[in-house]
Coordinates of N, CA and C in Angstrom, one line a residue:
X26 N 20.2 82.1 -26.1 CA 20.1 81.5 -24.7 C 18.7 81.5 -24.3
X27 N 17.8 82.6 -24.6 CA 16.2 82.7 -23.8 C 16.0 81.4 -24.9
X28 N 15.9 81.3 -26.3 CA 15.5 80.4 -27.2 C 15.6 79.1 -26.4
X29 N 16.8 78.8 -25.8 CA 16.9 77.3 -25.3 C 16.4 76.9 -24.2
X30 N 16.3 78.3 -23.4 CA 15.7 78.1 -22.0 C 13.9 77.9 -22.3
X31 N 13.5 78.8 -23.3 CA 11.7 78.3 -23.7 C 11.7 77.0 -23.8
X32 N 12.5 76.8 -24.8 CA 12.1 75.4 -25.7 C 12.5 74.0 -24.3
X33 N 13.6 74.3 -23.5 CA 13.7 72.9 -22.5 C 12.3 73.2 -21.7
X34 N 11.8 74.4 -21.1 CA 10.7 74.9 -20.5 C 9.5 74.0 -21.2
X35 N 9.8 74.1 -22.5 CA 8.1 73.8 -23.6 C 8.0 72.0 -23.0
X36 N 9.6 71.8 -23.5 CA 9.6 69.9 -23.3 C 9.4 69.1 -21.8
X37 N 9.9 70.1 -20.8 CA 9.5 69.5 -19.3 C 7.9 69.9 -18.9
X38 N 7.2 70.8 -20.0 CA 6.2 71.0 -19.6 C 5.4 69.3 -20.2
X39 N 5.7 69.6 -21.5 CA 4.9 68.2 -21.9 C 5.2 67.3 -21.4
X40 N 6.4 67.0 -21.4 CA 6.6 65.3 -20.7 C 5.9 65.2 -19.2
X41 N 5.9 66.4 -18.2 CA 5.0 66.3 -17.0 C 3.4 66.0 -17.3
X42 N 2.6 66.9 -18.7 CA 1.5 66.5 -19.1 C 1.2 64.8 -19.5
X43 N 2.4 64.6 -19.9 CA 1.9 62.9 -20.3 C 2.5 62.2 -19.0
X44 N 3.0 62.7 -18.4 CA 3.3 61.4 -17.3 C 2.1 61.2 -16.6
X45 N 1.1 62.8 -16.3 CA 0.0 62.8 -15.8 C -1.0 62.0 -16.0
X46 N -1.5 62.2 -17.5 CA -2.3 61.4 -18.2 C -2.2 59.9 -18.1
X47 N -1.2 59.6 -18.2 CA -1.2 58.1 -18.2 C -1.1 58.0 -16.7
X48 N -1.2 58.4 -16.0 CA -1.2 57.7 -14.7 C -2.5 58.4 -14.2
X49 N -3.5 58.6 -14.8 CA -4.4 59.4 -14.4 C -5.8 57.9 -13.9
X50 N -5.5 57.2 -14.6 CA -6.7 55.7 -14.4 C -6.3 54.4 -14.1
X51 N -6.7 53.9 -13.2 CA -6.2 52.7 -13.2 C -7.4 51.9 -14.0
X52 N -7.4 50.9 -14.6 CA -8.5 50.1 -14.9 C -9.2 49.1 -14.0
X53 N -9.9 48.9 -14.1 CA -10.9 48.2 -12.9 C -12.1 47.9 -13.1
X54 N -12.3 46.8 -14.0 CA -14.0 46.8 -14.1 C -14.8 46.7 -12.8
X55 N -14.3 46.6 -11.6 CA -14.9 46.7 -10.7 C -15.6 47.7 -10.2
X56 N -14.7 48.9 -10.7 CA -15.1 50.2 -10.2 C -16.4 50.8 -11.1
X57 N -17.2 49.7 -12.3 CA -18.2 50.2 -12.4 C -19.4 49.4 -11.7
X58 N -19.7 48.5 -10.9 CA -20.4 48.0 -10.0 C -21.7 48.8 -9.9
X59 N -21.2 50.0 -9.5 CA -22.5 51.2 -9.1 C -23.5 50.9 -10.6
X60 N -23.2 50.6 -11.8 CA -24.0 50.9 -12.7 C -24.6 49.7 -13.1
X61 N -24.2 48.2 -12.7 CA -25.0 47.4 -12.5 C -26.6 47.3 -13.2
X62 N -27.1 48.6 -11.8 CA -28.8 48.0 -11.9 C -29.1 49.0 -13.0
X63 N -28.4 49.6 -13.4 CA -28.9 50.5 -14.6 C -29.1 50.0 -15.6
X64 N -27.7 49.0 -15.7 CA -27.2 48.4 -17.1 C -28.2 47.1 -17.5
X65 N -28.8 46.5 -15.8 CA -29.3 45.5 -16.1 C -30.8 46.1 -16.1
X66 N -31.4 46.6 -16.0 CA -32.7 47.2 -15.5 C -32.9 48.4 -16.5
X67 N -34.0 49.0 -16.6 CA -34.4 50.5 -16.9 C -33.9 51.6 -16.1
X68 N -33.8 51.3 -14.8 CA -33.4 52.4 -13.7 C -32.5 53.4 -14.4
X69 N -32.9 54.8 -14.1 CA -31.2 55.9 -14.4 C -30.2 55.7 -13.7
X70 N -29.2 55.7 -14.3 CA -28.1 55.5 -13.4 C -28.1 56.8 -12.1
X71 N -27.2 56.2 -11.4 CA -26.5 56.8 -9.9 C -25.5 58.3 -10.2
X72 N -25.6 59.7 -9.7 CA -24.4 60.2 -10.3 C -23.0 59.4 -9.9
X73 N -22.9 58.6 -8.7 CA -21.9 57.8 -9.0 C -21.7 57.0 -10.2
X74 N -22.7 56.3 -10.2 CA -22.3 55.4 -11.8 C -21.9 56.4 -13.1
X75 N -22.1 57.6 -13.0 CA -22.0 57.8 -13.9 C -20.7 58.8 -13.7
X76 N -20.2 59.0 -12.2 CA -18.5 59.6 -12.2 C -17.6 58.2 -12.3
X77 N -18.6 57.0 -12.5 CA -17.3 55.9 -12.5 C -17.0 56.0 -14.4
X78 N -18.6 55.9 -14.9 CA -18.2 55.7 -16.0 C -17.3 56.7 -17.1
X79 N -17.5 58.0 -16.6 CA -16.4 59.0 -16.7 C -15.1 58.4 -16.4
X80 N -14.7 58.2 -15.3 CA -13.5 57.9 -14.6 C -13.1 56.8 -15.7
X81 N -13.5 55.9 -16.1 CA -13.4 54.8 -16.6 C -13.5 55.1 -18.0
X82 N -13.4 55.6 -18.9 CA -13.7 56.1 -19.9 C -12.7 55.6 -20.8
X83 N -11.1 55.8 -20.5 CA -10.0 55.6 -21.1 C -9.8 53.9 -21.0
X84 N -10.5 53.2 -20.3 CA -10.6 51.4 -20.0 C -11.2 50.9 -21.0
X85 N -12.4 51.5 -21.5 CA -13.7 51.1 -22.3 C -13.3 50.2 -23.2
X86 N -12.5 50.5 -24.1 CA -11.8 50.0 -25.4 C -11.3 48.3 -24.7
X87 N -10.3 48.4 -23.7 CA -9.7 47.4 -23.3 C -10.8 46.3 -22.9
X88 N -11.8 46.8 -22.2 CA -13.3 45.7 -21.4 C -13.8 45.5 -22.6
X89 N -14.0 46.0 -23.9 CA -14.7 45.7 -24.8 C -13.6 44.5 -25.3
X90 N -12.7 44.8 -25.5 CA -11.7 43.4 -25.9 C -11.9 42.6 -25.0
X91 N -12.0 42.7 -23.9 CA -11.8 41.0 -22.8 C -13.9 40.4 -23.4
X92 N -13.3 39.3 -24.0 CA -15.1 38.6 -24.2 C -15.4 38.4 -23.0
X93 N -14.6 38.2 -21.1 CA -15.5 38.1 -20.1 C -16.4 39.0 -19.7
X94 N -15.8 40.3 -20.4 CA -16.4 42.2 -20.1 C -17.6 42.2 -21.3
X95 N -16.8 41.8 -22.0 CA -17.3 42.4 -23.4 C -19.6 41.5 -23.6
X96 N -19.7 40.9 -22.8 CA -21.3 40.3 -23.0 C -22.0 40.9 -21.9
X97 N -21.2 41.9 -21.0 CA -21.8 43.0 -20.2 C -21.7 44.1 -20.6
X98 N -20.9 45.0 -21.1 CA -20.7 46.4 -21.6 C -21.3 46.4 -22.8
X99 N -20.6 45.5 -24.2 CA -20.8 46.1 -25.5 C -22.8 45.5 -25.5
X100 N -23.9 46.1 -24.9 CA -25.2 45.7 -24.4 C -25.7 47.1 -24.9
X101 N -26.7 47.2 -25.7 CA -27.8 48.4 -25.4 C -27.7 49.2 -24.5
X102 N -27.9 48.4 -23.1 CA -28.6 49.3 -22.3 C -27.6 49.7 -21.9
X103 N -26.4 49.4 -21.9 CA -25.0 49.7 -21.1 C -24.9 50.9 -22.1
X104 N -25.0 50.8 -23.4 CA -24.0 51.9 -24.3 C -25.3 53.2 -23.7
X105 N -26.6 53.0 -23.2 CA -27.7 54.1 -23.4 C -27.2 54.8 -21.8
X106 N -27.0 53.8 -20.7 CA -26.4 54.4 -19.3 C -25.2 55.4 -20.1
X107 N -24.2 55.0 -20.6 CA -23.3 56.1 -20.9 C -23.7 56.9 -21.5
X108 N -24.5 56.7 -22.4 CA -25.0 58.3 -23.3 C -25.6 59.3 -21.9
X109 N -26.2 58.2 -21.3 CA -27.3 59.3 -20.6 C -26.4 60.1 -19.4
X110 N -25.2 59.2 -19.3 CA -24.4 60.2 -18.5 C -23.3 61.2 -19.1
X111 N -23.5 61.1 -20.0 CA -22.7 62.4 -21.4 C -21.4 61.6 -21.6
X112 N -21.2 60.1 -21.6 CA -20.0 59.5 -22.0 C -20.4 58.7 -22.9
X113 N -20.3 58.7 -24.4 CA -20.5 57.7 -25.0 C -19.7 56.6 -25.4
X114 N -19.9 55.5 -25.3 CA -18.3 54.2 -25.7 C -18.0 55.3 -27.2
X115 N -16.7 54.8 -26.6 CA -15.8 55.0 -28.1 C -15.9 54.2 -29.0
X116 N -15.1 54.6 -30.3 CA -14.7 53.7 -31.2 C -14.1 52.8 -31.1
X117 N -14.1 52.0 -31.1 CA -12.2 50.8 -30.5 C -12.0 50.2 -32.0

C-alpha cells in the first residue's frame, strides 16, 4: 500500500512538472524588441534584452525556422548579444 501511494505521489509530481514547463513561454518575437540596437549596432545589450533573450530561449529554434525571423536572429551579431548574455542559440 505505501509502494502505491509513493509511486501515484512520483507520477502527479511529474505530470505537474511538465504541465509547468510547457506553459512556462509564450513565443513572441516581439518580446525581443529591447535587443534590437544591440543586434543591429555594437552597443551591449540592455539587462532587459538579455532577461528577454533568456525568457525566449525555448522560441529560438522555432524563429530560426520562420525565414521572416530567421535574416534577423541567425546574424553574428545577434548569436554574440546571446553569448554575451550567457544564452547561447541552440542547436536546431
Amino acid at each position: 500500500m505505501k509502494a502505491s501511494y509513493i509511486a501515484l505521489c512520483a507520477v502527479v509530481v511529474l505530470l505537474l512538472a511538465e504541465a509547468q514547463v510547457s506553459m512556462a513561454v509564450t513565443c513572441s518575437p516581439t518580446q525581443l524588441s529591447s535587443c534590437v540596437s544591440a543586434i543591429t549596432s555594437s552597443s551591449p545589450p540592455s539587462k532587459l534584452c538579455c532577461s528577454k533573450i533568456k525568457e525566449q530561449k525555448p522560441c529560438l529554434c522555432q524563429y530560426l525556422r520562420n525565414p521572416n525571423l530567421k535574416r534577423f536572429i541567425n546574424t553574428p551579431n545577434a548569436r554574440k548579444v546571446a553569448s554575451t548574455c550567457g544564452t547561447p542559440f541552440p542547436r536546431c
